[in-house]
Amino acid sequence: MQSALPARVPITRYLALSAYWFGYSFHWFFLLPLLMPADVTRLVGEAQKGAYLGWLAGLSALIPLLLPPFLGAWSDRLGKRMVFLISGTVVNVAGLDFALYVIGYLLVQLGNAVASSPYTALIPDVVPQSERGRASGVMGFFQLFSQIAGGLTAFALGGSRDGQYLVIIAVLTVTMLITYLSIREPGIKHEPARMSLKTYLEPPYRDFRWVFLTRAFTETGRYAVQPFLAFYLADVIGKFEILGFTIEGSSLALTLLLILLSVTAAITAVVSGSWSDRIGKRPVVLIASLAMAVAALGFALSKSYELAILMGLAFGLGYGAFVSVDWALGTSVLPFPQHHARDMGVWHVAMVFPQLFQGIFGQLLDAGNASSKNGGYPLLFGIAVVFFVLGGAFISKVRGVR
């Protein structure tokens, strides 16, 4: 199948391919750092907000942790990607509009897993190997640009909860339709793939294993702090002044921080994606991991909003570089084209698996804050530093990709 791919793919195809990823990232930008912390605090109060937020996100992550490999294998067998994209988005949207919070969030996770798992196989399906870095850079830019758009939208809505949920539904639906109507899937059916952990311990999957661990460690570092940033700003920073301006409320302060972080990340994503096709993807991951580790350490030491913004900009530089090569790395180490969706489903687990630990991270945060004023936040940022460093170290084990 790979030999039939064109040597050069028009940029417009990458834009259409990335449209759903824009909606996917826009969706999670609002839910994880903005809406869920506010909803959980409203429902359970201040004393246990960390633990409840962590366990809600962590336990519900079992759905996208367990389903993607099986959904991917099913997609490979049918030779279809788009039917999963459409049906999953419908369930996702239904969950966003569901009245019972926990059940609604479980529906969101279910629909999101159904839609996104086979979708991840579209890059290796339609993009030649030599263009994977370029395609990954476009995907990374869309992911980060969606966060900029999300932040500006949150400002425009003035923090309206209902308004934010309605915008999520609209953007996710429209971007799904753009990808569905613009991309022609190959439609090649494959024999049922063997679903066994032993498969991924075999020699052809050596590089895949190391890339999986690199992504898992990096995402663990991110999830150690991202869900709790709103709490961090409210509890540690308190006053939100920058360049003589004062921002009212931790939610809008976090929104501005994420917008600026995403701007620097989007810039490095565009540059690093094409750059990685020339110099290699491993050096980009190593530099990105170290930049994120330094920024996380800086957050732990920050006491002012301006310094937190500076650390956010630094983190964005590293995170944008990592995101730009993330997809390219994952797709470049797939050993068997006939199992693209199954293997990309397993690769997707590396992003979801760290979410299982959010309950533990939340309890550590509450325990640290109870033992000393705001003592839980340096602990979480320290954990993030360790995992970012591990993510950078493990990329050196990959041999088949520069």
Short mmCIF file of C-alpha atoms in Angstrom, two decimals:
data_model
loop_
_atom_site.label_atom_id
_atom_site.label_comp_id
_atom_site.label_asym_id
_atom_site.label_seq_id
_atom_site.Cartn_x
_atom_site.Cartn_y
_atom_site.Cartn_z
CA MET A 1 0.00 0.00 0.00
CA GLN A 2 2.84 2.42 0.81
CA SER A 3 4.33 2.17 -2.70
CA ALA A 4 1.09 3.50 -4.20
CA LEU A 5 1.24 6.73 -2.23
CA PRO A 6 2.21 9.92 -4.08
CA ALA A 7 5.73 11.25 -3.55
CA ARG A 8 4.42 14.67 -2.59
CA VAL A 9 1.07 15.34 -0.95
CA PRO A 10 -0.58 18.77 -1.51
CA ILE A 11 -0.69 20.91 1.64
CA THR A 12 -4.45 21.26 1.22
CA ARG A 13 -4.81 17.54 1.87
CA TYR A 14 -2.92 17.87 5.11
CA LEU A 15 -5.21 20.71 6.15
CA ALA A 16 -8.30 18.60 5.47
CA LEU A 17 -6.75 15.59 7.19
CA SER A 18 -5.93 17.71 10.24
CA ALA A 19 -9.36 19.35 10.50
CA TYR A 20 -10.76 16.73 12.87
CA TRP A 21 -7.61 16.94 14.99
CA PHE A 22 -8.34 20.65 15.38
CA GLY A 23 -11.83 19.83 16.70
CA TYR A 24 -10.50 17.01 18.89
CA SER A 25 -7.91 19.30 20.51
CA PHE A 26 -10.35 22.22 20.80
CA HIS A 27 -12.72 19.86 22.61
CA TRP A 28 -10.14 18.70 25.18
CA PHE A 29 -8.70 22.21 25.62
CA PHE A 30 -12.01 23.33 27.08
CA LEU A 31 -12.82 20.18 29.05
CA LEU A 32 -9.59 19.30 30.85
CA PRO A 33 -8.08 22.59 32.08
CA LEU A 34 -11.15 24.88 32.06
CA LEU A 35 -14.56 23.23 32.41
CA MET A 36 -13.85 20.10 34.46
CA PRO A 37 -11.93 21.80 37.32
CA ALA A 38 -14.69 24.42 37.65
CA ASP A 39 -17.44 21.79 37.51
CA VAL A 40 -15.75 19.54 40.08
CA THR A 41 -15.13 22.43 42.49
CA ARG A 42 -18.78 23.44 42.15
CA LEU A 43 -19.96 19.89 42.86
CA VAL A 44 -17.63 18.76 45.70
CA GLY A 45 -16.08 21.92 47.18
CA GLU A 46 -12.49 23.01 47.81
CA ALA A 47 -11.17 20.42 50.26
CA GLN A 48 -11.36 17.40 47.93
CA LYS A 49 -11.30 19.04 44.52
CA GLY A 50 -7.91 17.57 43.56
CA ALA A 51 -8.78 13.97 44.38
CA TYR A 52 -12.25 14.08 42.80
CA LEU A 53 -10.98 15.71 39.60
CA GLY A 54 -8.11 13.24 39.36
CA TRP A 55 -10.22 10.14 39.92
CA LEU A 56 -12.97 11.26 37.55
CA ALA A 57 -10.47 11.84 34.75
CA GLY A 58 -8.38 8.80 35.65
CA LEU A 59 -11.08 6.16 35.96
CA SER A 60 -12.93 7.33 32.86
CA ALA A 61 -9.63 7.02 30.97
CA LEU A 62 -10.07 3.24 31.15
CA ILE A 63 -12.37 3.55 28.14
CA PRO A 64 -9.83 5.12 25.73
CA LEU A 65 -7.14 2.95 27.31
CA LEU A 66 -8.78 -0.40 26.57
CA LEU A 67 -10.84 0.20 23.43
CA PRO A 68 -8.48 1.73 20.80
CA PRO A 69 -6.49 -1.43 19.86
CA PHE A 70 -9.71 -3.42 19.36
CA LEU A 71 -11.39 -0.59 17.47
CA GLY A 72 -8.28 -0.27 15.31
CA ALA A 73 -8.22 -3.99 14.53
CA TRP A 74 -11.92 -3.81 13.64
CA SER A 75 -11.23 -0.83 11.39
CA ASP A 76 -8.39 -2.69 9.63
CA ARG A 77 -10.64 -5.69 9.05
CA LEU A 78 -13.43 -3.56 7.56
CA GLY A 79 -11.06 -1.30 5.63
CA LYS A 80 -13.03 1.66 6.99
CA ARG A 81 -12.03 4.69 9.04
CA MET A 82 -14.77 7.26 8.44
CA VAL A 83 -17.70 5.26 9.82
CA PHE A 84 -15.93 5.24 13.18
CA LEU A 85 -15.18 8.95 12.89
CA ILE A 86 -18.84 9.80 12.32
CA SER A 87 -20.45 7.45 14.86
CA GLY A 88 -17.90 8.27 17.55
CA THR A 89 -18.41 12.01 17.13
CA VAL A 90 -22.19 11.56 17.47
CA VAL A 91 -21.74 9.73 20.80
CA ASN A 92 -19.17 12.30 21.95
CA VAL A 93 -21.55 15.18 21.25
CA ALA A 94 -24.37 13.35 23.04
CA GLY A 95 -22.17 13.04 26.14
CA LEU A 96 -21.39 16.76 26.12
CA ASP A 97 -25.11 17.50 26.24
CA PHE A 98 -25.94 14.87 28.89
CA ALA A 99 -27.43 16.11 32.15
CA LEU A 100 -25.80 13.60 34.55
CA TYR A 101 -22.19 14.73 34.78
CA VAL A 102 -20.30 11.48 35.38
CA ILE A 103 -22.37 9.45 32.88
CA GLY A 104 -22.05 12.25 30.33
CA TYR A 105 -18.29 12.30 30.71
CA LEU A 106 -18.12 8.53 30.22
CA LEU A 107 -20.09 8.93 26.97
CA VAL A 108 -17.64 11.63 25.89
CA GLN A 109 -14.71 9.27 26.47
CA LEU A 110 -16.46 6.42 24.67
CA GLY A 111 -17.37 8.46 21.60
CA ASN A 112 -13.97 10.11 21.52
CA ALA A 113 -12.22 6.73 21.55
CA VAL A 114 -14.42 5.34 18.76
CA ALA A 115 -13.80 8.39 16.55
CA SER A 116 -10.13 9.03 17.18
CA SER A 117 -8.65 5.54 17.21
CA PRO A 118 -9.18 4.59 13.53
CA TYR A 119 -8.66 8.26 12.60
CA THR A 120 -5.03 8.01 13.76
CA ALA A 121 -4.43 5.43 11.00
CA LEU A 122 -5.26 7.94 8.25
CA ILE A 123 -1.75 9.47 8.27
CA PRO A 124 0.09 6.22 7.50
CA ASP A 125 -2.75 5.32 5.11
CA VAL A 126 -2.49 8.41 2.92
CA VAL A 127 0.91 10.06 3.60
CA PRO A 128 4.19 8.69 2.19
CA GLN A 129 7.03 7.97 4.62
CA SER A 130 9.17 10.87 3.38
CA GLU A 131 6.35 13.34 4.13
CA ARG A 132 5.46 12.13 7.65
CA GLY A 133 7.39 14.91 9.40
CA ARG A 134 5.66 17.57 7.31
CA ALA A 135 2.26 16.00 7.93
CA SER A 136 2.98 15.67 11.64
CA GLY A 137 3.99 19.32 11.78
CA VAL A 138 0.67 20.36 10.25
CA MET A 139 -1.20 18.12 12.70
CA GLY A 140 0.76 19.63 15.57
CA PHE A 141 0.07 23.15 14.37
CA PHE A 142 -3.66 22.44 14.15
CA GLN A 143 -3.63 20.93 17.63
CA LEU A 144 -1.96 24.02 19.07
CA PHE A 145 -3.84 26.55 16.95
CA SER A 146 -7.07 24.99 18.25
CA GLN A 147 -5.94 25.89 21.76
CA ILE A 148 -5.33 29.48 20.72
CA ALA A 149 -8.79 29.56 19.15
CA GLY A 150 -10.25 27.95 22.25
CA GLY A 151 -8.65 30.50 24.54
CA LEU A 152 -9.88 33.43 22.48
CA THR A 153 -13.35 31.87 22.39
CA ALA A 154 -13.34 31.46 26.18
CA PHE A 155 -12.47 35.14 26.55
CA ALA A 156 -15.19 36.12 24.10
CA LEU A 157 -17.76 34.05 26.00
CA GLY A 158 -16.73 35.58 29.31
CA GLY A 159 -16.46 32.18 30.98
CA SER A 160 -20.05 31.15 30.15
CA ARG A 161 -20.29 27.43 30.91
CA ASP A 162 -23.24 26.73 28.62
CA GLY A 163 -21.73 28.80 25.84
CA GLN A 164 -18.46 26.86 25.98
CA TYR A 165 -20.22 23.49 25.77
CA LEU A 166 -22.26 24.66 22.75
CA VAL A 167 -19.13 25.90 20.97
CA ILE A 168 -17.36 22.58 21.59
CA ILE A 169 -20.26 20.68 20.02
CA ALA A 170 -20.35 22.96 16.98
CA VAL A 171 -16.59 22.92 16.31
CA LEU A 172 -16.22 19.16 16.81
CA THR A 173 -19.11 18.44 14.43
CA VAL A 174 -17.97 20.83 11.69
CA THR A 175 -14.33 19.70 11.72
CA MET A 176 -15.35 16.04 11.62
CA LEU A 177 -17.46 16.75 8.52
CA ILE A 178 -14.57 18.57 6.82
CA THR A 179 -12.27 15.57 7.23
CA TYR A 180 -15.01 13.11 6.27
CA LEU A 181 -15.94 14.99 3.08
CA SER A 182 -12.37 15.79 2.01
CA ILE A 183 -10.33 12.61 2.60
CA ARG A 184 -10.81 9.45 0.58
CA GLU A 185 -9.86 6.45 2.69
CA PRO A 186 -7.98 3.63 0.91
CA GLY A 187 -10.68 1.09 1.85
CA ILE A 188 -8.28 -1.85 1.88
CA LYS A 189 -9.53 -4.76 3.99
CA HIS A 190 -7.11 -6.89 6.00
CA GLU A 191 -7.30 -10.20 7.75
CA PRO A 192 -8.21 -9.95 11.46
CA ALA A 193 -5.15 -8.87 13.42
CA ARG A 194 -3.97 -10.96 16.33
CA MET A 195 -4.65 -9.05 19.56
CA SER A 196 -1.98 -10.10 22.01
CA LEU A 197 0.49 -8.27 24.21
CA LYS A 198 3.14 -10.74 23.01
CA THR A 199 2.85 -9.22 19.53
CA TYR A 200 4.40 -6.00 20.79
CA LEU A 201 7.25 -7.84 22.49
CA GLU A 202 8.43 -9.35 19.19
CA PRO A 203 11.51 -7.98 17.33
CA PRO A 204 9.63 -6.07 14.57
CA TYR A 205 8.07 -3.87 17.27
CA ARG A 206 11.31 -2.95 19.02
CA ASP A 207 11.33 0.71 17.93
CA PHE A 208 7.57 0.94 18.38
CA ARG A 209 7.97 -0.02 22.04
CA TRP A 210 10.53 2.71 22.69
CA VAL A 211 8.45 5.35 20.90
CA PHE A 212 5.44 4.22 22.93
CA LEU A 213 7.37 4.66 26.19
CA THR A 214 8.73 8.06 25.11
CA ARG A 215 5.21 9.30 24.44
CA ALA A 216 3.84 7.73 27.64
CA PHE A 217 6.48 9.39 29.83
CA THR A 218 6.02 12.78 28.18
CA GLU A 219 2.24 12.63 28.52
CA THR A 220 2.55 11.52 32.16
CA GLY A 221 4.58 14.66 32.85
CA ARG A 222 1.90 16.77 31.19
CA TYR A 223 -1.01 15.13 32.99
CA ALA A 224 0.73 15.47 36.34
CA VAL A 225 0.11 19.22 36.17
CA GLN A 226 -2.27 20.21 33.35
CA PRO A 227 -5.58 19.26 35.05
CA PHE A 228 -4.56 21.17 38.17
CA LEU A 229 -3.28 24.40 36.61
CA ALA A 230 -6.48 26.29 37.44
CA PHE A 231 -6.08 25.30 41.10
CA TYR A 232 -2.37 26.27 40.98
CA LEU A 233 -3.11 29.75 39.70
CA ALA A 234 -5.89 30.34 42.22
CA ASP A 235 -3.99 28.98 45.23
CA VAL A 236 -0.34 29.90 44.54
CA ILE A 237 -0.42 32.96 42.29
CA GLY A 238 -3.66 34.57 43.47
CA LYS A 239 -3.18 37.97 41.81
CA PHE A 240 -3.08 38.05 38.02
CA GLU A 241 -1.21 41.15 36.91
CA ILE A 242 0.79 41.41 33.70
CA LEU A 243 2.31 44.50 32.09
CA GLY A 244 0.17 46.75 34.27
CA PHE A 245 -3.09 44.95 33.49
CA THR A 246 -5.14 42.94 35.99
CA ILE A 247 -7.12 39.84 34.98
CA GLU A 248 -10.14 38.95 37.06
CA GLY A 249 -10.45 35.29 38.04
CA SER A 250 -8.19 32.25 37.75
CA SER A 251 -10.18 30.82 34.84
CA LEU A 252 -9.47 33.75 32.52
CA ALA A 253 -5.89 33.94 33.85
CA LEU A 254 -5.40 30.29 32.90
CA THR A 255 -6.98 30.93 29.50
CA LEU A 256 -4.46 33.69 28.75
CA LEU A 257 -1.59 31.49 29.93
CA LEU A 258 -2.71 28.66 27.64
CA ILE A 259 -3.19 31.01 24.67
CA LEU A 260 0.35 32.38 24.98
CA LEU A 261 1.76 28.89 25.55
CA SER A 262 -0.03 27.67 22.44
CA VAL A 263 1.27 30.57 20.33
CA THR A 264 4.91 29.69 21.01
CA ALA A 265 4.11 26.01 20.63
CA ALA A 266 2.41 26.56 17.26
CA ILE A 267 5.45 28.46 15.98
CA THR A 268 7.87 25.69 16.93
CA ALA A 269 5.47 23.01 15.64
CA VAL A 270 5.50 24.50 12.14
CA VAL A 271 9.29 24.88 12.09
CA SER A 272 10.16 21.57 13.77
CA GLY A 273 7.91 19.37 11.64
CA SER A 274 9.70 20.01 8.36
CA TRP A 275 13.03 20.43 10.16
CA SER A 276 12.74 16.91 11.57
CA ASP A 277 12.52 15.45 8.05
CA ARG A 278 16.03 16.82 7.45
CA ILE A 279 17.90 16.49 10.76
CA GLY A 280 15.95 13.64 12.31
CA LYS A 281 13.15 13.31 14.83
CA ARG A 282 15.13 12.03 17.81
CA PRO A 283 17.14 15.25 18.35
CA VAL A 284 13.91 17.26 18.24
CA VAL A 285 12.32 15.07 20.93
CA LEU A 286 15.40 15.30 23.17
CA ILE A 287 15.57 19.11 22.99
CA ALA A 288 11.81 19.39 23.48
CA SER A 289 11.85 17.15 26.56
CA LEU A 290 14.60 19.16 28.22
CA ALA A 291 12.78 22.44 27.50
CA MET A 292 9.57 21.11 29.08
CA ALA A 293 11.48 19.85 32.13
CA VAL A 294 13.13 23.25 32.69
CA ALA A 295 9.76 25.01 32.32
CA ALA A 296 8.08 22.66 34.81
CA LEU A 297 10.84 23.39 37.33
CA GLY A 298 10.31 27.10 36.73
CA PHE A 299 6.58 26.75 37.42
CA ALA A 300 7.40 25.13 40.76
CA LEU A 301 9.46 28.18 41.72
CA SER A 302 7.08 30.83 40.35
CA LYS A 303 5.27 33.14 42.73
CA SER A 304 4.06 35.79 40.28
CA TYR A 305 1.73 35.60 37.31
CA GLU A 306 4.27 37.25 35.00
CA LEU A 307 6.88 34.60 35.84
CA ALA A 308 4.26 31.86 35.33
CA ILE A 309 3.51 33.35 31.90
CA LEU A 310 7.24 33.29 31.07
CA MET A 311 7.45 29.63 32.06
CA GLY A 312 4.37 28.92 29.96
CA LEU A 313 6.08 30.45 26.93
CA ALA A 314 9.15 28.30 27.56
CA PHE A 315 7.04 25.18 27.96
CA GLY A 316 5.25 26.00 24.71
CA LEU A 317 8.54 26.06 22.80
CA GLY A 318 9.32 22.53 23.96
CA TYR A 319 5.81 21.15 23.70
CA GLY A 320 5.33 22.50 20.19
CA ALA A 321 8.52 20.79 19.04
CA PHE A 322 7.43 17.52 20.62
CA VAL A 323 3.94 17.66 19.11
CA SER A 324 5.39 18.40 15.67
CA VAL A 325 7.18 15.04 15.53
CA ASP A 326 4.81 13.02 17.70
CA TRP A 327 2.69 11.64 14.85
CA ALA A 328 5.71 11.24 12.58
CA LEU A 329 7.50 9.10 15.15
CA GLY A 330 4.45 6.95 15.77
CA THR A 331 3.79 6.32 12.09
CA SER A 332 7.45 5.84 11.13
CA VAL A 333 7.97 2.79 13.35
CA LEU A 334 4.91 0.79 12.25
CA PRO A 335 6.27 -2.53 10.93
CA PHE A 336 3.17 -3.82 9.10
CA PRO A 337 1.00 -1.60 6.85
CA GLN A 338 -1.91 -4.05 7.06
CA HIS A 339 -2.22 -3.36 10.81
CA HIS A 340 -2.01 0.44 10.78
CA ALA A 341 -5.21 1.13 12.72
CA ARG A 342 -4.59 -1.57 15.32
CA ASP A 343 -1.04 -0.41 15.96
CA MET A 344 -1.96 3.28 15.98
CA GLY A 345 -4.70 2.38 18.45
CA VAL A 346 -2.04 0.91 20.72
CA TRP A 347 0.16 3.97 20.15
CA HIS A 348 -2.81 6.16 21.11
CA VAL A 349 -2.91 4.32 24.46
CA ALA A 350 0.43 5.97 25.32
CA MET A 351 -1.39 9.31 25.46
CA VAL A 352 -4.29 7.94 27.50
CA PHE A 353 -2.53 5.60 29.93
CA PRO A 354 -1.01 8.45 32.01
CA GLN A 355 -4.50 9.75 32.72
CA LEU A 356 -5.04 6.73 34.97
CA PHE A 357 -2.63 8.30 37.45
CA GLN A 358 -4.54 11.56 37.76
CA GLY A 359 -6.39 10.24 40.80
CA ILE A 360 -3.07 9.59 42.51
CA PHE A 361 -1.75 12.99 41.43
CA GLY A 362 -4.90 14.64 42.78
CA GLN A 363 -4.54 12.90 46.14
CA LEU A 364 -0.87 13.89 46.32
CA LEU A 365 -1.90 17.47 45.64
CA ASP A 366 -4.54 17.47 48.39
CA ALA A 367 -2.18 15.73 50.85
CA GLY A 368 0.67 18.15 50.10
CA ASN A 369 -1.59 21.16 50.46
CA ALA A 370 -2.93 19.80 53.75
CA SER A 371 0.56 19.28 55.21
CA SER A 372 1.81 22.75 54.27
CA LYS A 373 0.29 25.72 52.50
CA ASN A 374 0.24 24.92 48.77
CA GLY A 375 2.82 22.19 49.39
CA GLY A 376 1.27 19.86 46.83
CA TYR A 377 2.10 21.96 43.78
CA PRO A 378 5.93 21.73 43.91
CA LEU A 379 5.48 17.98 44.34
CA LEU A 380 3.44 17.67 41.14
CA PHE A 381 5.80 19.88 39.15
CA GLY A 382 8.74 17.82 40.43
CA ILE A 383 7.03 14.64 39.19
CA ALA A 384 6.53 16.31 35.81
CA VAL A 385 10.24 17.17 35.58
CA VAL A 386 11.21 13.53 36.17
CA PHE A 387 8.89 12.20 33.49
CA PHE A 388 9.91 14.80 30.89
CA VAL A 389 13.56 13.85 31.43
CA LEU A 390 12.71 10.16 31.09
CA GLY A 391 10.83 10.85 27.86
CA GLY A 392 13.90 12.53 26.40
CA ALA A 393 16.22 9.78 27.58
CA PHE A 394 14.19 6.92 26.12
CA ILE A 395 14.14 8.36 22.59
CA SER A 396 17.82 7.45 22.30
CA LYS A 397 16.79 3.77 22.23
CA VAL A 398 15.01 4.15 18.89
CA ARG A 399 17.28 2.90 16.08
CA GLY A 400 15.17 2.74 12.92
CA VAL A 401 14.28 6.44 12.90
CA ARG A 402 16.72 9.35 12.88
#
